[in-house]
Amino acid sequence: MDAYQDIISRETVSVARQDLRKMLRLVRLIDRLGRDAAYRDLVYPMLPASARFDPGHEAVMMCYDFHLTPEGPRLIEVNTNAGGGLFAAMAHNPDAPASPDVLRPALRVRLLDTFAREMQLYSRGTKQRPARLVIVDDAPKEQFLYPEMQAFVALFNTWGVPSAIVTPEQLMASAAGVRYDGSPVDMIYNRHCDFYLESEAMAGVREAYLSGSVCLSPNPHAYGLLADKRRMVLWSDPDLLQALGLSPADCDLLTAVVPKSFLLENGDLDRIWQERKTWVFKPVDSFGSRGVLLGTKISRTRFDQLPPSTTLVQQLAPPSQVDVADFGPMKVDLRLYAYCSEVLGVTARLYRGQVTNMRTPGGGFAPVRLI
């Protein structure tokens, strides 16, 4: 347990049922929006070629992160390639080792079913599950969540699907297909943060993905439609939402839960600076809260250095707090793991500092209790 003492919290976070219902409605609405033809016509011109390619399947282990404010939940970010799902399950049994045994039988079935459905969609029904699967990440053994990847391998192996954790360089990948250790691979569980497959390391995987010779999940298509931070600009624009033909109820839900967001280049710099304490500044091409700056702490020099075309300005939605025994007050965010419109689980993450860090003693993933 010592290795995970800052990943798993023994605190339980209370969440109002009405807040959870609103978050569930938003997850389902955003999933539905991502399938809408008018929305895709609007978004596709903004995307690189790798994300305009529709592979015909979805994205496993997506997540939606929220802060709970006095006015209700606020969506902070959508993630593909999201880690931590197993540790979220461990929060209900914090003394258990990081293994698939921590999953309740029903959750194990639901989780594996998402990977099976991906393969069925990819193969047009000719395969019921992957024949061989690899988890791909950059330097995985150095990753904070490497124990979780190992647990996923154990889960897939008990499912009867030979699996391994690899770097892109360990794969023989091209338009003809993907092989690892001499054997063909038909599914990649993608944990790599090159979301659009633009790096040299992911070039072979990109070729295999675009040729349809491997099931890559999550993938650039899902990321471009739903997880690129610039999509928050669209979701918080009521005029654009109405132009897409959304119902008044859907428009109201999005504008209520998605904080006002815009690119720095499209705002009045002097006014933004004057109102900086009400904003958060996020690089659109980063992940894991890297480079996020609170307006309450930014200097004028740092503000002037922000690249206007790749900086998202988002209305500040401060996180709620909970008092943790022996550790004091901590900030809280909520994470909903989902496959398409199906929410697989809800967890809280407790932390101190500017952003979620999973390294706060007494903090980490925590179970949620509905009230």
C-alpha positions as a Markdown table, in Angstrom:
| # | Residue | x | y | z |
|---|---|---|---|---|
| 1 | Met | 0.0 | 0.0 | 0.0 |
| 2 | Asp | 2.9 | 2.4 | 0.6 |
| 3 | Ala | 3.5 | 2.8 | -3.1 |
| 4 | Tyr | -0.1 | 4.1 | -3.5 |
| 5 | Gln | -0.5 | 6.1 | -0.3 |
| 6 | Asp | -0.9 | 9.4 | -2.2 |
| 7 | Ile | -3.0 | 7.9 | -4.9 |
| 8 | Ile | -5.8 | 6.4 | -2.8 |
| 9 | Ser | -7.6 | 8.5 | -0.2 |
| 10 | Arg | -9.5 | 7.0 | 2.7 |
| 11 | Glu | -11.9 | 10.0 | 2.6 |
| 12 | Thr | -15.4 | 9.6 | 1.2 |
| 13 | Val | -16.8 | 12.6 | -0.8 |
| 14 | Ser | -20.5 | 13.4 | -0.7 |
| 15 | Val | -22.3 | 14.4 | -3.9 |
| 16 | Ala | -25.9 | 15.6 | -4.3 |
| 17 | Arg | -27.9 | 13.3 | -6.5 |
| 18 | Gln | -29.2 | 16.3 | -8.5 |
| 19 | Asp | -25.6 | 17.3 | -9.3 |
| 20 | Leu | -24.7 | 13.8 | -10.4 |
| 21 | Arg | -27.8 | 13.7 | -12.6 |
| 22 | Lys | -26.8 | 17.0 | -14.2 |
| 23 | Met | -23.3 | 15.6 | -14.9 |
| 24 | Leu | -24.7 | 12.4 | -16.4 |
| 25 | Arg | -27.0 | 14.4 | -18.6 |
| 26 | Leu | -24.1 | 16.5 | -19.8 |
| 27 | Val | -21.9 | 13.4 | -20.6 |
| 28 | Arg | -24.7 | 11.9 | -22.7 |
| 29 | Leu | -25.4 | 15.2 | -24.4 |
| 30 | Ile | -21.8 | 15.7 | -25.4 |
| 31 | Asp | -21.6 | 12.1 | -26.7 |
| 32 | Arg | -24.7 | 12.8 | -28.8 |
| 33 | Leu | -23.3 | 16.1 | -30.0 |
| 34 | Gly | -20.2 | 14.4 | -31.2 |
| 35 | Arg | -22.3 | 12.2 | -33.5 |
| 36 | Asp | -24.3 | 15.1 | -34.9 |
| 37 | Ala | -23.7 | 15.7 | -38.6 |
| 38 | Ala | -23.9 | 19.5 | -38.3 |
| 39 | Tyr | -21.5 | 19.5 | -35.4 |
| 40 | Arg | -19.0 | 17.4 | -37.3 |
| 41 | Asp | -19.3 | 19.7 | -40.3 |
| 42 | Leu | -18.4 | 22.6 | -38.0 |
| 43 | Val | -15.5 | 20.8 | -36.3 |
| 44 | Tyr | -13.8 | 18.8 | -39.0 |
| 45 | Pro | -12.3 | 21.9 | -40.8 |
| 46 | Met | -10.5 | 22.7 | -37.5 |
| 47 | Leu | -8.9 | 19.2 | -37.3 |
| 48 | Pro | -5.8 | 17.6 | -38.7 |
| 49 | Ala | -6.2 | 14.7 | -41.2 |
| 50 | Ser | -5.7 | 12.1 | -38.6 |
| 51 | Ala | -8.7 | 13.3 | -36.6 |
| 52 | Arg | -11.0 | 13.8 | -39.7 |
| 53 | Phe | -10.7 | 10.0 | -40.3 |
| 54 | Asp | -13.6 | 8.2 | -38.8 |
| 55 | Pro | -12.5 | 4.7 | -37.9 |
| 56 | Gly | -16.0 | 3.4 | -37.3 |
| 57 | His | -15.6 | 2.7 | -33.6 |
| 58 | Glu | -15.5 | 4.8 | -30.4 |
| 59 | Ala | -13.0 | 5.4 | -27.6 |
| 60 | Val | -12.5 | 3.4 | -24.4 |
| 61 | Met | -11.8 | 4.9 | -21.0 |
| 62 | Met | -12.9 | 8.5 | -21.7 |
| 63 | Cys | -13.5 | 10.7 | -18.7 |
| 64 | Tyr | -15.2 | 14.0 | -17.9 |
| 65 | Asp | -13.8 | 16.2 | -15.1 |
| 66 | Phe | -16.0 | 18.5 | -13.0 |
| 67 | His | -15.7 | 21.0 | -10.2 |
| 68 | Leu | -18.7 | 21.4 | -7.8 |
| 69 | Thr | -19.6 | 25.0 | -7.3 |
| 70 | Pro | -22.4 | 26.6 | -5.3 |
| 71 | Glu | -24.2 | 27.0 | -8.6 |
| 72 | Gly | -23.8 | 23.4 | -9.5 |
| 73 | Pro | -21.3 | 21.2 | -11.4 |
| 74 | Arg | -18.9 | 22.8 | -14.0 |
| 75 | Leu | -17.1 | 20.8 | -16.7 |
| 76 | Ile | -13.4 | 21.5 | -16.5 |
| 77 | Glu | -12.1 | 19.1 | -19.1 |
| 78 | Val | -12.8 | 16.1 | -21.3 |
| 79 | Asn | -10.1 | 13.5 | -21.6 |
| 80 | Thr | -9.3 | 10.6 | -23.9 |
| 81 | Asn | -6.4 | 8.3 | -23.0 |
| 82 | Ala | -7.6 | 8.8 | -19.4 |
| 83 | Gly | -5.8 | 6.8 | -16.7 |
| 84 | Gly | -6.7 | 6.1 | -13.1 |
| 85 | Gly | -9.8 | 4.1 | -13.6 |
| 86 | Leu | -8.4 | 1.1 | -11.7 |
| 87 | Phe | -7.2 | 3.3 | -8.8 |
| 88 | Ala | -10.7 | 4.8 | -8.7 |
| 89 | Ala | -12.0 | 1.3 | -8.1 |
| 90 | Met | -9.3 | 0.7 | -5.5 |
| 91 | Ala | -10.6 | 3.6 | -3.5 |
| 92 | His | -13.4 | 1.3 | -2.4 |
| 93 | Asn | -10.9 | -1.2 | -1.1 |
| 94 | Pro | -7.7 | 0.9 | -0.4 |
| 95 | Asp | -5.7 | -1.9 | 1.1 |
| 96 | Ala | -6.0 | -4.2 | -2.0 |
| 97 | Pro | -3.0 | -4.5 | -4.4 |
| 98 | Ala | -3.3 | -2.9 | -7.8 |
| 99 | Ser | -4.8 | -5.8 | -9.7 |
| 100 | Pro | -8.0 | -6.7 | -11.6 |
| 101 | Asp | -9.2 | -8.5 | -8.5 |
| 102 | Val | -10.2 | -5.1 | -7.1 |
| 103 | Leu | -12.9 | -4.8 | -9.7 |
| 104 | Arg | -16.4 | -5.9 | -8.7 |
| 105 | Pro | -17.6 | -8.7 | -11.1 |
| 106 | Ala | -20.3 | -6.5 | -12.7 |
| 107 | Leu | -17.8 | -3.6 | -13.3 |
| 108 | Arg | -15.2 | -6.1 | -14.7 |
| 109 | Val | -17.8 | -7.4 | -17.2 |
| 110 | Arg | -18.9 | -3.8 | -18.2 |
| 111 | Leu | -15.3 | -2.7 | -18.6 |
| 112 | Leu | -14.2 | -5.6 | -20.8 |
| 113 | Asp | -17.4 | -5.2 | -22.8 |
| 114 | Thr | -16.2 | -1.8 | -23.9 |
| 115 | Phe | -13.1 | -3.3 | -25.4 |
| 116 | Ala | -15.2 | -6.1 | -27.0 |
| 117 | Arg | -17.6 | -3.6 | -28.5 |
| 118 | Glu | -14.7 | -1.6 | -29.9 |
| 119 | Met | -13.4 | -4.7 | -31.7 |
| 120 | Gln | -16.9 | -5.7 | -32.9 |
| 121 | Leu | -17.4 | -2.2 | -34.4 |
| 122 | Tyr | -13.9 | -2.1 | -35.9 |
| 123 | Ser | -14.3 | -5.5 | -37.5 |
| 124 | Arg | -17.9 | -5.0 | -38.6 |
| 125 | Gly | -18.9 | -7.9 | -36.3 |
| 126 | Thr | -16.4 | -10.5 | -37.6 |
| 127 | Lys | -14.5 | -10.5 | -34.3 |
| 128 | Gln | -16.1 | -10.6 | -30.8 |
| 129 | Arg | -12.9 | -9.6 | -29.0 |
| 130 | Pro | -9.3 | -8.8 | -29.8 |
| 131 | Ala | -7.0 | -11.6 | -30.7 |
| 132 | Arg | -4.0 | -9.7 | -29.3 |
| 133 | Leu | -3.8 | -6.3 | -27.6 |
| 134 | Val | -1.0 | -4.0 | -26.6 |
| 135 | Ile | -1.1 | -0.9 | -24.3 |
| 136 | Val | 1.0 | 1.8 | -25.9 |
| 137 | Asp | 2.6 | 4.7 | -24.0 |
| 138 | Asp | 5.8 | 6.7 | -24.0 |
| 139 | Ala | 8.3 | 5.2 | -21.6 |
| 140 | Pro | 5.5 | 3.4 | -19.7 |
| 141 | Lys | 7.7 | 2.0 | -16.9 |
| 142 | Glu | 8.4 | 5.6 | -15.9 |
| 143 | Gln | 4.8 | 6.6 | -15.9 |
| 144 | Phe | 3.0 | 7.4 | -12.7 |
| 145 | Leu | 0.2 | 5.0 | -13.6 |
| 146 | Tyr | 2.4 | 2.1 | -14.8 |
| 147 | Pro | 1.0 | -0.2 | -12.0 |
| 148 | Glu | -2.5 | 0.4 | -13.5 |
| 149 | Met | -1.3 | -0.6 | -16.9 |
| 150 | Gln | 0.1 | -3.8 | -15.5 |
| 151 | Ala | -3.3 | -4.5 | -13.9 |
| 152 | Phe | -5.0 | -4.0 | -17.2 |
| 153 | Val | -2.6 | -6.5 | -18.8 |
| 154 | Ala | -3.5 | -9.0 | -16.1 |
| 155 | Leu | -7.2 | -8.3 | -16.7 |
| 156 | Phe | -6.9 | -8.8 | -20.5 |
| 157 | Asn | -4.9 | -12.0 | -20.0 |
| 158 | Thr | -7.5 | -13.5 | -17.7 |
| 159 | Trp | -10.1 | -12.6 | -20.4 |
| 160 | Gly | -8.1 | -14.8 | -22.8 |
| 161 | Val | -6.6 | -11.9 | -24.8 |
| 162 | Pro | -2.7 | -12.0 | -24.8 |
| 163 | Ser | -1.5 | -8.5 | -23.9 |
| 164 | Ala | 1.6 | -6.5 | -23.2 |
| 165 | Ile | 2.7 | -2.9 | -22.4 |
| 166 | Val | 5.0 | -1.5 | -25.1 |
| 167 | Thr | 6.5 | 1.7 | -26.4 |
| 168 | Pro | 5.8 | 2.8 | -30.0 |
| 169 | Glu | 9.4 | 1.9 | -30.9 |
| 170 | Gln | 8.8 | -1.8 | -29.9 |
| 171 | Leu | 6.1 | -2.1 | -32.5 |
| 172 | Met | 6.5 | -3.0 | -36.2 |
| 173 | Ala | 3.8 | -0.8 | -37.5 |
| 174 | Ser | 2.9 | 0.4 | -41.0 |
| 175 | Ala | -0.2 | 0.6 | -43.3 |
| 176 | Ala | 0.1 | -3.2 | -43.6 |
| 177 | Gly | -0.6 | -3.7 | -39.9 |
| 178 | Val | 1.0 | -3.9 | -36.4 |
| 179 | Arg | 3.2 | -6.6 | -35.0 |
| 180 | Tyr | 4.8 | -7.0 | -31.7 |
| 181 | Asp | 7.4 | -9.6 | -30.8 |
| 182 | Gly | 6.7 | -11.3 | -34.2 |
| 183 | Ser | 3.0 | -11.7 | -33.8 |
| 184 | Pro | 0.1 | -9.6 | -35.2 |
| 185 | Val | -1.7 | -7.1 | -33.0 |
| 186 | Asp | -5.3 | -6.2 | -33.8 |
| 187 | Met | -6.0 | -3.7 | -31.0 |
| 188 | Ile | -4.0 | -1.0 | -29.3 |
| 189 | Tyr | -5.3 | 0.5 | -26.0 |
| 190 | Asn | -3.8 | 3.9 | -26.5 |
| 191 | Arg | -2.4 | 5.7 | -23.4 |
| 192 | His | 0.1 | 7.8 | -25.5 |
| 193 | Cys | -0.4 | 11.6 | -25.2 |
| 194 | Asp | 0.4 | 12.3 | -28.9 |
| 195 | Phe | -3.3 | 12.7 | -29.4 |
| 196 | Tyr | -3.2 | 13.4 | -33.1 |
| 197 | Leu | -0.4 | 10.9 | -33.9 |
| 198 | Glu | 1.9 | 13.7 | -35.1 |
| 199 | Ser | 5.2 | 12.5 | -33.6 |
| 200 | Glu | 7.8 | 10.5 | -35.4 |
| 201 | Ala | 7.5 | 7.8 | -32.7 |
| 202 | Met | 3.8 | 7.3 | -33.6 |
| 203 | Ala | 4.2 | 7.5 | -37.4 |
| 204 | Gly | 3.8 | 3.7 | -37.9 |
| 205 | Val | 0.8 | 3.5 | -35.6 |
| 206 | Arg | -0.7 | 6.5 | -37.6 |
| 207 | Glu | -0.2 | 4.6 | -40.9 |
| 208 | Ala | -1.8 | 1.5 | -39.5 |
| 209 | Tyr | -4.7 | 3.4 | -38.0 |
| 210 | Leu | -5.5 | 5.4 | -41.1 |
| 211 | Ser | -5.3 | 2.3 | -43.3 |
| 212 | Gly | -7.8 | 0.5 | -41.0 |
| 213 | Ser | -5.4 | -2.3 | -40.2 |
| 214 | Val | -5.6 | -1.8 | -36.4 |
| 215 | Cys | -8.2 | -0.9 | -33.9 |
| 216 | Leu | -6.8 | 2.1 | -32.0 |
| 217 | Ser | -8.8 | 3.2 | -29.0 |
| 218 | Pro | -8.9 | 6.0 | -27.9 |
| 219 | Asn | -8.1 | 7.6 | -31.2 |
| 220 | Pro | -7.6 | 11.1 | -32.9 |
| 221 | His | -11.2 | 11.2 | -34.1 |
| 222 | Ala | -12.7 | 11.0 | -30.6 |
| 223 | Tyr | -10.1 | 13.4 | -29.3 |
| 224 | Gly | -10.7 | 16.0 | -32.0 |
| 225 | Leu | -14.5 | 15.9 | -31.6 |
| 226 | Leu | -14.7 | 15.8 | -27.8 |
| 227 | Ala | -11.4 | 16.2 | -25.9 |
| 228 | Asp | -9.5 | 19.0 | -27.7 |
| 229 | Lys | -9.8 | 21.9 | -25.3 |
| 230 | Arg | -10.9 | 24.1 | -28.1 |
| 231 | Arg | -14.2 | 22.3 | -28.2 |
| 232 | Met | -15.1 | 24.1 | -24.9 |
| 233 | Val | -15.3 | 27.3 | -27.0 |
| 234 | Leu | -18.1 | 25.8 | -29.1 |
| 235 | Trp | -20.0 | 24.3 | -26.1 |
| 236 | Ser | -20.0 | 27.6 | -24.2 |
| 237 | Asp | -21.3 | 29.7 | -27.1 |
| 238 | Pro | -25.1 | 29.9 | -26.9 |
| 239 | Asp | -25.5 | 31.5 | -30.3 |
| 240 | Leu | -23.6 | 28.7 | -32.0 |
| 241 | Leu | -25.4 | 26.0 | -30.1 |
| 242 | Gln | -28.7 | 27.4 | -31.3 |
| 243 | Ala | -27.4 | 27.5 | -34.9 |
| 244 | Leu | -26.6 | 23.8 | -34.6 |
| 245 | Gly | -30.3 | 23.1 | -33.9 |
| 246 | Leu | -30.0 | 22.0 | -30.3 |
| 247 | Ser | -33.1 | 22.2 | -28.2 |
| 248 | Pro | -33.5 | 25.0 | -25.7 |
| 249 | Ala | -33.0 | 22.5 | -22.8 |
| 250 | Asp | -29.8 | 21.2 | -24.3 |
| 251 | Cys | -28.5 | 24.7 | -24.9 |
| 252 | Asp | -29.4 | 25.7 | -21.3 |
| 253 | Leu | -27.5 | 22.6 | -20.0 |
| 254 | Leu | -24.3 | 23.3 | -21.9 |
| 255 | Thr | -24.2 | 27.0 | -21.1 |
| 256 | Ala | -24.9 | 26.3 | -17.4 |
| 257 | Val | -22.3 | 23.5 | -17.0 |
| 258 | Val | -19.6 | 24.5 | -19.4 |
| 259 | Pro | -17.6 | 27.5 | -18.3 |
| 260 | Lys | -17.3 | 30.4 | -20.8 |
| 261 | Ser | -14.2 | 29.6 | -22.9 |
| 262 | Phe | -12.4 | 31.3 | -25.8 |
| 263 | Leu | -9.0 | 31.5 | -27.4 |
| 264 | Leu | -6.9 | 34.4 | -26.1 |
| 265 | Glu | -6.4 | 35.7 | -29.7 |
| 266 | Asn | -10.2 | 36.3 | -29.9 |
| 267 | Gly | -10.4 | 38.4 | -26.7 |
| 268 | Asp | -9.6 | 41.9 | -25.6 |
| 269 | Leu | -6.2 | 41.5 | -24.0 |
| 270 | Asp | -6.4 | 44.6 | -21.8 |
| 271 | Arg | -9.9 | 43.6 | -20.5 |
| 272 | Ile | -8.8 | 40.0 | -19.9 |
| 273 | Trp | -5.8 | 41.3 | -17.9 |
| 274 | Gln | -8.1 | 43.5 | -15.8 |
| 275 | Glu | -10.4 | 40.6 | -15.2 |
| 276 | Arg | -7.7 | 38.0 | -14.9 |
| 277 | Lys | -8.7 | 36.8 | -11.4 |
| 278 | Thr | -11.9 | 35.4 | -13.0 |
| 279 | Trp | -10.1 | 33.4 | -15.6 |
| 280 | Val | -7.9 | 30.3 | -16.0 |
| 281 | Phe | -5.3 | 30.1 | -18.8 |
| 282 | Lys | -4.8 | 26.6 | -20.4 |
| 283 | Pro | -2.5 | 25.6 | -23.3 |
| 284 | Val | -4.6 | 23.7 | -25.7 |
| 285 | Asp | -1.9 | 21.3 | -26.7 |
| 286 | Ser | -1.0 | 20.1 | -23.2 |
| 287 | Phe | -2.3 | 17.4 | -20.9 |
| 288 | Gly | -2.5 | 16.5 | -17.2 |
| 289 | Ser | -2.9 | 20.1 | -16.1 |
| 290 | Arg | 0.6 | 21.0 | -17.5 |
| 291 | Gly | 1.0 | 24.7 | -18.1 |
| 292 | Val | -2.3 | 25.7 | -16.5 |
| 293 | Leu | -2.2 | 29.1 | -15.0 |
| 294 | Leu | -4.7 | 30.7 | -12.6 |
| 295 | Gly | -5.4 | 34.3 | -13.3 |
| 296 | Thr | -5.2 | 35.0 | -9.6 |
| 297 | Lys | -1.4 | 34.2 | -9.7 |
| 298 | Ile | -0.3 | 35.1 | -13.2 |
| 299 | Ser | 2.2 | 38.0 | -13.6 |
| 300 | Arg | 1.9 | 40.6 | -16.3 |
| 301 | Thr | 5.1 | 39.4 | -17.9 |
| 302 | Arg | 3.9 | 35.8 | -18.0 |
| 303 | Phe | 0.5 | 36.9 | -19.3 |
| 304 | Asp | 2.2 | 38.8 | -22.2 |
| 305 | Gln | 4.1 | 35.6 | -23.1 |
| 306 | Leu | 1.1 | 33.5 | -23.5 |
| 307 | Pro | 0.7 | 32.4 | -27.2 |
| 308 | Pro | -2.7 | 33.8 | -28.3 |
| 309 | Ser | -3.6 | 31.1 | -30.8 |
| 310 | Thr | -3.0 | 28.2 | -28.4 |
| 311 | Thr | -4.1 | 29.6 | -25.1 |
| 312 | Leu | -7.6 | 28.8 | -23.9 |
| 313 | Val | -9.1 | 31.4 | -21.6 |
| 314 | Gln | -11.7 | 29.7 | -19.3 |
| 315 | Gln | -14.0 | 31.2 | -16.7 |
| 316 | Leu | -12.7 | 30.2 | -13.2 |
| 317 | Ala | -14.9 | 27.6 | -11.5 |
| 318 | Pro | -13.2 | 27.0 | -8.1 |
| 319 | Pro | -13.3 | 23.5 | -6.8 |
| 320 | Ser | -15.2 | 22.5 | -3.7 |
| 321 | Gln | -13.3 | 21.4 | -0.6 |
| 322 | Val | -13.6 | 18.6 | 2.0 |
| 323 | Asp | -11.9 | 18.4 | 5.4 |
| 324 | Val | -9.9 | 15.2 | 5.5 |
| 325 | Ala | -9.2 | 13.8 | 9.0 |
| 326 | Asp | -5.5 | 14.2 | 10.0 |
| 327 | Phe | -4.7 | 16.1 | 6.8 |
| 328 | Gly | -7.0 | 19.1 | 6.8 |
| 329 | Pro | -8.9 | 20.8 | 3.9 |
| 330 | Met | -8.4 | 19.6 | 0.4 |
| 331 | Lys | -9.8 | 20.6 | -3.0 |
| 332 | Val | -12.1 | 18.2 | -4.8 |
| 333 | Asp | -12.8 | 17.4 | -8.4 |
| 334 | Leu | -15.1 | 14.7 | -9.8 |
| 335 | Arg | -14.2 | 12.4 | -12.7 |
| 336 | Leu | -16.8 | 10.4 | -14.6 |
| 337 | Tyr | -15.4 | 7.5 | -16.7 |
| 338 | Ala | -17.4 | 6.7 | -19.8 |
| 339 | Tyr | -17.8 | 4.7 | -22.9 |
| 340 | Cys | -19.9 | 6.6 | -25.4 |
| 341 | Ser | -23.0 | 7.6 | -23.4 |
| 342 | Glu | -22.5 | 4.9 | -20.7 |
| 343 | Val | -20.9 | 6.1 | -17.5 |
| 344 | Leu | -18.8 | 3.3 | -16.0 |
| 345 | Gly | -17.9 | 4.9 | -12.7 |
| 346 | Val | -17.7 | 8.1 | -10.7 |
| 347 | Thr | -14.7 | 9.0 | -8.5 |
| 348 | Ala | -13.5 | 12.1 | -6.6 |
| 349 | Arg | -9.9 | 13.3 | -6.6 |
| 350 | Leu | -8.5 | 15.1 | -3.6 |
| 351 | Tyr | -5.6 | 17.4 | -3.8 |
| 352 | Arg | -3.9 | 20.6 | -2.7 |
| 353 | Gly | -2.2 | 23.2 | -4.8 |
| 354 | Gln | -3.2 | 24.7 | -8.1 |
| 355 | Val | -4.2 | 21.5 | -10.0 |
| 356 | Thr | -4.9 | 17.9 | -9.4 |
| 357 | Asn | -1.6 | 16.2 | -8.7 |
| 358 | Met | -2.3 | 12.8 | -7.0 |
| 359 | Arg | 0.7 | 13.4 | -4.8 |
| 360 | Thr | -0.9 | 15.0 | -1.8 |
| 361 | Pro | -0.6 | 12.9 | 1.5 |
| 362 | Gly | -4.2 | 11.9 | 2.4 |
| 363 | Gly | -5.4 | 12.8 | -1.0 |
| 364 | Gly | -5.8 | 10.9 | -4.3 |
| 365 | Phe | -8.8 | 9.0 | -5.6 |
| 366 | Ala | -11.7 | 8.8 | -3.2 |
| 367 | Pro | -15.1 | 7.0 | -3.3 |
| 368 | Val | -18.3 | 9.0 | -3.8 |
| 369 | Arg | -21.4 | 8.8 | -1.6 |
| 370 | Leu | -24.7 | 10.2 | -3.0 |
| 371 | Ile | -26.8 | 12.3 | -0.7 |
